[in-house]
mmCIF file of C-alpha atoms in Angstrom:
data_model
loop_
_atom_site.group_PDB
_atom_site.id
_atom_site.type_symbol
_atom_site.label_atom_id
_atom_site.label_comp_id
_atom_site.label_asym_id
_atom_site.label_seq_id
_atom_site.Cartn_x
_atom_site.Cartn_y
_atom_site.Cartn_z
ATOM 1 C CA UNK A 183 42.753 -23.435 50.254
ATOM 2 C CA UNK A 184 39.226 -21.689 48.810
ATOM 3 C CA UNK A 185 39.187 -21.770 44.928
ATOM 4 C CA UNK A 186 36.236 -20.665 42.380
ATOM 5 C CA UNK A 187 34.666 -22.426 40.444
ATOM 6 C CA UNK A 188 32.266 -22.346 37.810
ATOM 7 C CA UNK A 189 28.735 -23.233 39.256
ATOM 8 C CA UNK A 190 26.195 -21.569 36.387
ATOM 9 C CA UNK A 191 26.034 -19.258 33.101
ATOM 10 C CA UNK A 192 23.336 -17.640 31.166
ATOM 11 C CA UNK A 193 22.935 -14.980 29.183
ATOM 12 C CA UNK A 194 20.432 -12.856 26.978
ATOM 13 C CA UNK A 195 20.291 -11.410 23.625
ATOM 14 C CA UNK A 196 17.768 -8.616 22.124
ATOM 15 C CA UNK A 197 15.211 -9.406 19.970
ATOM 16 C CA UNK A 198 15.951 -6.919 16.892
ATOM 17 C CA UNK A 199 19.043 -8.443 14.360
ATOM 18 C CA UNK A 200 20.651 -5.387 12.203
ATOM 19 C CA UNK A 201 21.990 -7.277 9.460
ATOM 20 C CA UNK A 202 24.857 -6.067 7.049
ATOM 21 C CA UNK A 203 21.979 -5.421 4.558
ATOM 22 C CA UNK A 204 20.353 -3.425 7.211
ATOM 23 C CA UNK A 205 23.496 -1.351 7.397
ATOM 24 C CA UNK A 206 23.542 -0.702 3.562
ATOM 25 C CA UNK A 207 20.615 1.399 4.482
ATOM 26 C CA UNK A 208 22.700 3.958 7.045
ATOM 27 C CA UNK A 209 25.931 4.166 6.105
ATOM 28 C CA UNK A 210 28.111 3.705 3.168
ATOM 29 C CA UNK A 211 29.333 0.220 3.349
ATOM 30 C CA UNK A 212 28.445 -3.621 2.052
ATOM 31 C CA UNK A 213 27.687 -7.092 2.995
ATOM 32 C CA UNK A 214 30.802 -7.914 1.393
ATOM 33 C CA UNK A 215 32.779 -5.292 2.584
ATOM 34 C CA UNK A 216 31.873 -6.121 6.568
ATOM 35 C CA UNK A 217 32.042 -9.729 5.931
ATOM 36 C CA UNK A 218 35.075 -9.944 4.144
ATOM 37 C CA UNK A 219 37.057 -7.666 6.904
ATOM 38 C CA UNK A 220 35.185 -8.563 10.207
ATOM 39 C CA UNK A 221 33.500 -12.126 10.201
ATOM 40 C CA UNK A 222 30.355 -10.306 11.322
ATOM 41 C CA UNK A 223 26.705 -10.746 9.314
ATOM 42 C CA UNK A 224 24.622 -9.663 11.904
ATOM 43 C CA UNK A 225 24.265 -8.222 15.468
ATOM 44 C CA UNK A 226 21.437 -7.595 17.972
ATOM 45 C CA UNK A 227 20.486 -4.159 19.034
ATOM 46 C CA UNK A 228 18.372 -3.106 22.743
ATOM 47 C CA UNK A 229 15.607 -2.238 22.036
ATOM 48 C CA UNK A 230 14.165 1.753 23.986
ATOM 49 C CA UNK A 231 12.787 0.229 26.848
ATOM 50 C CA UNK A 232 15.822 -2.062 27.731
ATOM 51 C CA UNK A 233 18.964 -1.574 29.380
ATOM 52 C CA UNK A 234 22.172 -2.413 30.917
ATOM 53 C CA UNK A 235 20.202 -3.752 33.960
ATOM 54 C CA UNK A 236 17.407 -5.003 32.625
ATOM 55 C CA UNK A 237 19.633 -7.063 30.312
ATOM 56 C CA UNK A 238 22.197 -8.166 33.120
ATOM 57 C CA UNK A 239 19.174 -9.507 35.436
ATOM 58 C CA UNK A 240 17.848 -11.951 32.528
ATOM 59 C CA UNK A 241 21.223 -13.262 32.025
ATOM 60 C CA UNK A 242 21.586 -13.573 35.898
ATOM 61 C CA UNK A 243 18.331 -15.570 36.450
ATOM 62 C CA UNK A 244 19.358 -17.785 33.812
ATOM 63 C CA UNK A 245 22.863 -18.569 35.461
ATOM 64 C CA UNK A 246 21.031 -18.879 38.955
ATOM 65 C CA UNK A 247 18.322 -21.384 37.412
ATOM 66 C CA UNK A 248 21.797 -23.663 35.936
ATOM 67 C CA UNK A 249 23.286 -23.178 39.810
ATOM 68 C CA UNK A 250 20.679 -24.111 41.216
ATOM 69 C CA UNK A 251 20.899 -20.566 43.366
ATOM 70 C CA UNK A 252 18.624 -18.421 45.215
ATOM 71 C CA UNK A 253 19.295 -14.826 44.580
ATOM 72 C CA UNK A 254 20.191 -14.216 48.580
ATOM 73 C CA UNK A 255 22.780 -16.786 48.165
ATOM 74 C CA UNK A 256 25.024 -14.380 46.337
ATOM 75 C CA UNK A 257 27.331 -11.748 48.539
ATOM 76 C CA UNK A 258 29.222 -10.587 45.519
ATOM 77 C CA UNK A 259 27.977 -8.721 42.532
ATOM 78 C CA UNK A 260 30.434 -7.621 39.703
ATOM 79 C CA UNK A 261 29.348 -6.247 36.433
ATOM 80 C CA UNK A 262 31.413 -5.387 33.765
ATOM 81 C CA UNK A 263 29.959 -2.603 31.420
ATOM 82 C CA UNK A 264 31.252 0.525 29.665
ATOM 83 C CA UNK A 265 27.957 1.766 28.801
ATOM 84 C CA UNK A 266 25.790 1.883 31.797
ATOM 85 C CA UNK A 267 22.958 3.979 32.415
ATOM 86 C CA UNK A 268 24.349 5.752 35.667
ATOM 87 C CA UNK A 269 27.478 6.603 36.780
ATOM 88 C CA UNK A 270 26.051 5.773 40.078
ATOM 89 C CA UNK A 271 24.365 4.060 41.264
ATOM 90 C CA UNK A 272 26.288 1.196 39.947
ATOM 91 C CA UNK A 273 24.936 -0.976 37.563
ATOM 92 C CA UNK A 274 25.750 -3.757 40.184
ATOM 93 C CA UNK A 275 23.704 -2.026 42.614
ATOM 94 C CA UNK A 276 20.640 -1.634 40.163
ATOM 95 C CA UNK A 277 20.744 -5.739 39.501
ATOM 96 C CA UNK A 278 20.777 -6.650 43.263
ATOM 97 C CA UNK A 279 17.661 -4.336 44.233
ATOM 98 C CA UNK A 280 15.821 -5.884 40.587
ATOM 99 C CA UNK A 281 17.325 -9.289 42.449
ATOM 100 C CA UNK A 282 16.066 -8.400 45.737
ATOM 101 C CA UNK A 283 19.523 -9.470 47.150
ATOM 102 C CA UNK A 284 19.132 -7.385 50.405
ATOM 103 C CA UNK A 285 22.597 -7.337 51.504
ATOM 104 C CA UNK A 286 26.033 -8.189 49.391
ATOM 105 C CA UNK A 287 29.429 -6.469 47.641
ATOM 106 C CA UNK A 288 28.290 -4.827 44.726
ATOM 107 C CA UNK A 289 30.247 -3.170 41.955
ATOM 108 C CA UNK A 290 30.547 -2.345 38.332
ATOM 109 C CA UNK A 291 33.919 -2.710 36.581
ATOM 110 C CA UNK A 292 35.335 -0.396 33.844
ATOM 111 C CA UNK A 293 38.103 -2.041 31.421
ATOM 112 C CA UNK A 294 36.067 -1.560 28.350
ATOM 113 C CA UNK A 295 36.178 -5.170 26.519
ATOM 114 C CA UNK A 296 38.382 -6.699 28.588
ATOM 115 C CA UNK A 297 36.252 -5.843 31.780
ATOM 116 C CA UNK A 298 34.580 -9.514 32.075
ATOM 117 C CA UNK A 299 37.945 -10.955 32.673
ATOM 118 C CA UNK A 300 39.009 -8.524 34.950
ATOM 119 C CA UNK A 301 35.984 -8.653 36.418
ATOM 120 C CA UNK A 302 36.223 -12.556 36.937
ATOM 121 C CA UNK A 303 39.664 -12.482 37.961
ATOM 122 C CA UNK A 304 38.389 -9.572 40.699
ATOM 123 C CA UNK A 305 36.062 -11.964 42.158
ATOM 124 C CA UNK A 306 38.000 -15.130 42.054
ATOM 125 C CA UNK A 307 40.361 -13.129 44.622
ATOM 126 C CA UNK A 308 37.342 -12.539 46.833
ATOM 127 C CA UNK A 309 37.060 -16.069 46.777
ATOM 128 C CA UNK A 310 39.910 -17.054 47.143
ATOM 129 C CA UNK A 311 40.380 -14.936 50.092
ATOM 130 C CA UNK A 312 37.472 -16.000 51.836
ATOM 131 C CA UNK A 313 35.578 -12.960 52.041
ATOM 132 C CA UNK A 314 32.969 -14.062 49.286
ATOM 133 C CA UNK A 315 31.541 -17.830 49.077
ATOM 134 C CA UNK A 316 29.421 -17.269 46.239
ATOM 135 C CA UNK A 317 29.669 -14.156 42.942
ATOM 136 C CA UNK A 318 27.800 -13.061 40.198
ATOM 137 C CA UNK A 319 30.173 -11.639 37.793
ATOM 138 C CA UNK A 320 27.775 -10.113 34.821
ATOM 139 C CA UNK A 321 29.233 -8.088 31.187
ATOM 140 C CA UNK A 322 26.294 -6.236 30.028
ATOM 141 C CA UNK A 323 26.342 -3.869 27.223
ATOM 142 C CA UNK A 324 24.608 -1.214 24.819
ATOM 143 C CA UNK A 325 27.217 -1.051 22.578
ATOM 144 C CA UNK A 326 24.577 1.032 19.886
ATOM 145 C CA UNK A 327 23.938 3.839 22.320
ATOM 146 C CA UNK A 328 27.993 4.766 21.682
ATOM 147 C CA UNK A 329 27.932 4.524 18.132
ATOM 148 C CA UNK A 330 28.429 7.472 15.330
ATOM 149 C CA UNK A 331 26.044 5.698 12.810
ATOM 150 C CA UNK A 332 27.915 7.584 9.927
ATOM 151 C CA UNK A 333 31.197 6.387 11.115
ATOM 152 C CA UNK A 334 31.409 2.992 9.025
ATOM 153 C CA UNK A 335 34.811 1.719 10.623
ATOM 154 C CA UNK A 336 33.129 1.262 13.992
ATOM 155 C CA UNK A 337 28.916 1.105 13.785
ATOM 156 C CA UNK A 338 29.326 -2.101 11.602
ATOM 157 C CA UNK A 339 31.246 -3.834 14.366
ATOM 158 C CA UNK A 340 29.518 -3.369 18.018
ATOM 159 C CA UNK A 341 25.912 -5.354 19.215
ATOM 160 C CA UNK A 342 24.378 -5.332 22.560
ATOM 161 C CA UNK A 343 23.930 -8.441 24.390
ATOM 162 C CA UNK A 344 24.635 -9.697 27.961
ATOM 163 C CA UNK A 345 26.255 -12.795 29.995
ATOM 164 C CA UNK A 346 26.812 -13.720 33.352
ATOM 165 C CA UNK A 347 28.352 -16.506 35.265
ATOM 166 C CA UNK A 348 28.234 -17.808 38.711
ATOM 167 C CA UNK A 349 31.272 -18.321 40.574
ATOM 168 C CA UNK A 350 31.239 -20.392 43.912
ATOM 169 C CA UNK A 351 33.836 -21.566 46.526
ATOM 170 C CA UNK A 352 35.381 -25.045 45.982
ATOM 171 C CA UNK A 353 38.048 -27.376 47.115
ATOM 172 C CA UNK A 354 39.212 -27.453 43.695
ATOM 173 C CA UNK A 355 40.022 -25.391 40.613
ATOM 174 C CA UNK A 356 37.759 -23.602 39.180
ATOM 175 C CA UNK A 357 39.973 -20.899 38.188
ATOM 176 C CA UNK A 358 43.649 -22.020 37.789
ATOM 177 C CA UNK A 359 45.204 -18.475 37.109
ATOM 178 C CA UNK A 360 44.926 -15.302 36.023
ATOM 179 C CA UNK A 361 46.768 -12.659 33.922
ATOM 180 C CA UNK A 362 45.635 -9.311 33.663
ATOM 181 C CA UNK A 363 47.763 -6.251 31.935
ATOM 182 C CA UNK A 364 46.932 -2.501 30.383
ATOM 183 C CA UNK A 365 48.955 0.350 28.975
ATOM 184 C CA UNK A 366 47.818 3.971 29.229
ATOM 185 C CA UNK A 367 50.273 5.289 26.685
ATOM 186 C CA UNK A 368 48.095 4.358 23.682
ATOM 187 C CA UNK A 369 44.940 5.597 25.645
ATOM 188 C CA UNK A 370 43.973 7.667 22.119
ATOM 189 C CA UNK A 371 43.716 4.179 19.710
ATOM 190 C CA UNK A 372 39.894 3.250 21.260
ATOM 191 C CA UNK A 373 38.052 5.943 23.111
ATOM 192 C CA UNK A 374 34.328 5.949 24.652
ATOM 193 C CA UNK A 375 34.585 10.165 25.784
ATOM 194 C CA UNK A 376 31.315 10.708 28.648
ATOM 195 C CA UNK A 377 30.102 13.568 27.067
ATOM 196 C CA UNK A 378 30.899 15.636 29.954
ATOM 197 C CA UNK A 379 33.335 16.960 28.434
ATOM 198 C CA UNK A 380 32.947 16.125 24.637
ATOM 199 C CA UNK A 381 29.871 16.356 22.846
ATOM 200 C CA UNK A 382 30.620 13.821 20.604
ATOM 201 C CA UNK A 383 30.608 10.457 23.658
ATOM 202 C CA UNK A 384 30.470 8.239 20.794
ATOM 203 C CA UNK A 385 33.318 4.993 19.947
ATOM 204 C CA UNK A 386 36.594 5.747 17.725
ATOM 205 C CA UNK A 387 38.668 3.636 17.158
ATOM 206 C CA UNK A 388 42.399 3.385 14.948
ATOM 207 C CA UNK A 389 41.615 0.073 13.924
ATOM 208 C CA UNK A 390 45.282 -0.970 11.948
ATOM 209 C CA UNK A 391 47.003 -0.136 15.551
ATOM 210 C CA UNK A 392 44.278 -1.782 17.483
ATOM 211 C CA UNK A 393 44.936 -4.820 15.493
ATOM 212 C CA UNK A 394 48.367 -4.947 16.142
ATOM 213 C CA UNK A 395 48.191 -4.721 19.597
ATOM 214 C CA UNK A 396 45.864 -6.590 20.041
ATOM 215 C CA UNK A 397 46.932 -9.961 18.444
ATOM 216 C CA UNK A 398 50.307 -9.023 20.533
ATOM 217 C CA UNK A 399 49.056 -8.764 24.154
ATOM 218 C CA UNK A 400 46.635 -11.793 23.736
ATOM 219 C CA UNK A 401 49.088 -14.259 22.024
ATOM 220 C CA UNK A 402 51.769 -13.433 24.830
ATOM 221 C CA UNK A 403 48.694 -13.897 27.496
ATOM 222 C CA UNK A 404 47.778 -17.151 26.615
ATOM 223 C CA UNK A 405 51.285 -18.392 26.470
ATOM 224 C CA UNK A 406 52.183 -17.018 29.676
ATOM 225 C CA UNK A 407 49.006 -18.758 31.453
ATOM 226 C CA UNK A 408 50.056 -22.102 30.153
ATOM 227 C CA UNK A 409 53.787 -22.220 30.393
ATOM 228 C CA UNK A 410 53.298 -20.454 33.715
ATOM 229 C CA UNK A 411 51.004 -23.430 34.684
ATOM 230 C CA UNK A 412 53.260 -26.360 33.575
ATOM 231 C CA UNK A 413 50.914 -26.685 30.117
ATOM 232 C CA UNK A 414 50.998 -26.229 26.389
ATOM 233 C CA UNK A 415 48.651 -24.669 24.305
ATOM 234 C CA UNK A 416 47.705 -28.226 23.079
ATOM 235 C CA UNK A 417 46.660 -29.149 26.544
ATOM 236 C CA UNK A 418 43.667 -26.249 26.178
ATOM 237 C CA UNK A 419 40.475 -27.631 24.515
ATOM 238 C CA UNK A 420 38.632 -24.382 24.216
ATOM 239 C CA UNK A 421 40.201 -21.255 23.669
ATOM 240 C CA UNK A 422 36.906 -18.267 24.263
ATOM 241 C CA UNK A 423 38.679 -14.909 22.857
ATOM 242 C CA UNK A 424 36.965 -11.520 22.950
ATOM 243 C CA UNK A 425 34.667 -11.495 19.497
ATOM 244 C CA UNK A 426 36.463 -8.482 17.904
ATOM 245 C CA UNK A 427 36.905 -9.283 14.355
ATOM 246 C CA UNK A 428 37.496 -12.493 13.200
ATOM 247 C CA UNK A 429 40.770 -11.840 11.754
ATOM 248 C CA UNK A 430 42.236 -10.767 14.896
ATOM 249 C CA UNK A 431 41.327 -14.173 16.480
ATOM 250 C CA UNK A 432 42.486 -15.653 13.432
ATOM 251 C CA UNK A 433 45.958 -14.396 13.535
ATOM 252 C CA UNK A 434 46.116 -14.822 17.371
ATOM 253 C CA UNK A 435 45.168 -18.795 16.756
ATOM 254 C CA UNK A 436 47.710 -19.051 13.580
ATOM 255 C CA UNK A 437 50.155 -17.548 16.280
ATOM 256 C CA UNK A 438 49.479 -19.816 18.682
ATOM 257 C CA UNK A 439 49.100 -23.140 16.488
ATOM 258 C CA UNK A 440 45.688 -23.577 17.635
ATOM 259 C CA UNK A 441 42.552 -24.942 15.581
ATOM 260 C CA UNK A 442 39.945 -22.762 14.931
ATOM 261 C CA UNK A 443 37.091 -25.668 15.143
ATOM 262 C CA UNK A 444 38.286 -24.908 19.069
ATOM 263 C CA UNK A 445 37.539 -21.731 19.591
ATOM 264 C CA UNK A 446 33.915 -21.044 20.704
ATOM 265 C CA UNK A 447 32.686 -18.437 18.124
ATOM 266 C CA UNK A 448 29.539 -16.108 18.357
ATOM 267 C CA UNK A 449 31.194 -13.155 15.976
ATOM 268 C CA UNK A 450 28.869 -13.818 13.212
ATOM 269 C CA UNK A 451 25.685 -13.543 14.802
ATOM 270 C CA UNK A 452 26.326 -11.510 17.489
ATOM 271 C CA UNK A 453 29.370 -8.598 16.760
ATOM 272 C CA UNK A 454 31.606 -7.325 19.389
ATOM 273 C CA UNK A 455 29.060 -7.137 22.353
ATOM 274 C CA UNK A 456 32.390 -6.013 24.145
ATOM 275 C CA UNK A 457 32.545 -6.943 28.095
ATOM 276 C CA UNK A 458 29.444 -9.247 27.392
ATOM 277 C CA UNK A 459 31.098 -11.304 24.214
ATOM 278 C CA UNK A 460 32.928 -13.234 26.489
ATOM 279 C CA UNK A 461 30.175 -14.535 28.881
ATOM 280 C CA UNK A 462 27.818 -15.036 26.391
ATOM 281 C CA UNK A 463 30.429 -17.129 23.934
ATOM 282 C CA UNK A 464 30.877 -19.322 27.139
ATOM 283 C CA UNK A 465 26.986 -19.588 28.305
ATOM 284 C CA UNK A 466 26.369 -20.604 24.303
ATOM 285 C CA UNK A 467 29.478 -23.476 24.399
ATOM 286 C CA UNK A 468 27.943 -24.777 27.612
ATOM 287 C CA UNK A 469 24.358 -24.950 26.729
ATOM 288 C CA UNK A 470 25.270 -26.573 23.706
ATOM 289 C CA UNK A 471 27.347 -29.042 25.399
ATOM 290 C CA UNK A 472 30.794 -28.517 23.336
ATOM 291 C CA UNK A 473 32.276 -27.540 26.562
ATOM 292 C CA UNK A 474 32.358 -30.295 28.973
ATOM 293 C CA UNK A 475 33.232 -30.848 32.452
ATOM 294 C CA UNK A 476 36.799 -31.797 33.193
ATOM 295 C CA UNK A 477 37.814 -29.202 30.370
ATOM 296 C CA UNK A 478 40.600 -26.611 30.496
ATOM 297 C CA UNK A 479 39.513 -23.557 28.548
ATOM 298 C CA UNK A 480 41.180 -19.937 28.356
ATOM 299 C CA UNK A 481 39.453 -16.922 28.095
ATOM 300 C CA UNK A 482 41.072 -13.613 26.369
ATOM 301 C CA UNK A 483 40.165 -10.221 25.839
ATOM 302 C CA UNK A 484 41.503 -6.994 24.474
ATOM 303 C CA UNK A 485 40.201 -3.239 25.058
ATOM 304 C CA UNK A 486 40.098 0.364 25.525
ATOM 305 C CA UNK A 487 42.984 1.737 28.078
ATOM 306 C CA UNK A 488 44.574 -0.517 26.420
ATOM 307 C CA UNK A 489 43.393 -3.611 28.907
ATOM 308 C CA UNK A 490 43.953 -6.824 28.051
ATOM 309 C CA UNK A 491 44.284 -10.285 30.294
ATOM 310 C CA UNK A 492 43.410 -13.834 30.348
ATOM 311 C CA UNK A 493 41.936 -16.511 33.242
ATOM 312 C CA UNK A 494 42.672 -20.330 32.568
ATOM 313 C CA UNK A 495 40.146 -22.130 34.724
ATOM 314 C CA UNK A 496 38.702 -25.940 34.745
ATOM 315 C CA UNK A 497 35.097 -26.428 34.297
#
């Protein structure tokens, strides 16, 4: 049987930090006040010149250099984004030309923050099915092109940022399971409109209900993974959640009995980067060696639709 495993990660931040004191500046609001409510001190913002692409192909020549991968090596290219620059072409297809990949699958994926893990998931089954051998799975977003910077209960939360992560085939897990789930009825809690049709194509959000949902769908996804795969929470040694706000992780990892020294955090310095806070909290565990090989860890995200879902794998 073909599995996927986890070969190489990188990822790439902006330059420019808006810090909470920087926010005093635009909108009503404090230090404090964001702290206090969010976890979040600072966040990095794209600068004109760069976007979803140019972001996603830095973060994908730093996973290739870990790998050990030539660009032409990859037939599969997924990237997760809800703020690209086209509609089409793709933002996949945009990173394999800058790659000069000359042939492969390429495609972007739209679950809002929970599109890395559906993304990964996605290409796991190409994998696993024998039609891919090796995938770059890429969230890249511009989170502060979206945002109403007089709306205080959603500009203090978003950065832009992106992460990517090599998946090859293997004899082993890799990825031990997936669990992916969404729910159109409370599509109006956490809208990104196009514009086509609204002028105003910027993020709201009903943050209470938000909350509550999702702390719900990502507690029961984590428990399903592991009782589904014969383990218990305590068997996980890094839990890498979706960098919301820190008091939904908080309340997910209370839930769940878990420690919070093992969850791999980038919330303070980086925001919700939304499909790229996952890959990027995992590239930054790596690199810095708190996630080792042999390890069980569980990813989990929550977004717009609502999506949500979870992938247990073994690095």
């Amino acid at each position: 049987m073909n599995y996927a495993k986890i070969i190489g990660t990188g990822s790439y931040l902006p330059r420019k930090v808006l810090s909470n004191k920087d926010l005093e500046q635009l909108v009503e609001t404090s230090d404090e006040w964001i702290s206090s409510r969010t976890g979040i001190h600072s966040r990095r913002i794209a600068s004109t010149h760069e976007t979803v692409t140019s972001m996603a192909e830095i973060a994908a020549q730093h996973a290739l250099k870990m790998a050990q991968l030539e660009p032409n090596q990859i037939d599969l290219i997924i990237v997760a984004t809800c703020t690209p620059e086209n509609f089409f072409p793709s933002t996949a297809c945009l990173l394999q030309h800058r790659l000069k990949i000359p042939d492969c699958i390429a495609f972007d994926m739209s679950a809002a923050c929970s599109g890395f893990v559906y993304a990964l998931a996605t290409a796991e089954q190409y994998i696993r099915s024998g039609a891919a051998k090796q995938a770059l799975v890429v969230g890249s977003e511009i989170m502060s092109r979206v945002m109403d910077w007089k709306d205080r209960n959603t500009c203090v939360l978003f950065g832009d940022g992106a992460g990517a992560v090599l998946l090859t085939q293997a004899n082993e897990p890799g990825i031990i399971d997936s669990q992916l789930g969404a729910s159109g009825t409370e599509k109006d809690l956490l809208t990104l409109p196009t514009g086509l049709y609204d002028d105003a194509a910027y993020v709201r959000m009903n943050g209470r209900e938000v909350f509550k949902m999702a702390v719900e769908a990502m507690t029961n996804s984590v428990r399903h993974l592991v009782e589904e795969n014969g383990l218990t929470v305590q068997d996980i040694d890094w839990i890498i959640p979706h960098q919301a706000n820190i008091r939904i992780i908080k309340a997910i990892l209370t839930r769940l009995n878990f420690p919070m020294d093992r969850a791999i955090m980038t919330i303070h310095e980086q925001g919700n980067t939304s499909g790229a806070s996952i890959p990027l909290a995992l590239d930054q565990g790596i690199r810095d060696h708190r996630i080792q090989p042999g390890q069980h860890l569980l990813l989990e995200a929550f977004g717009g639709g609502f999506t949500w879902g979870g992938i247990l794998l073994k690095y």
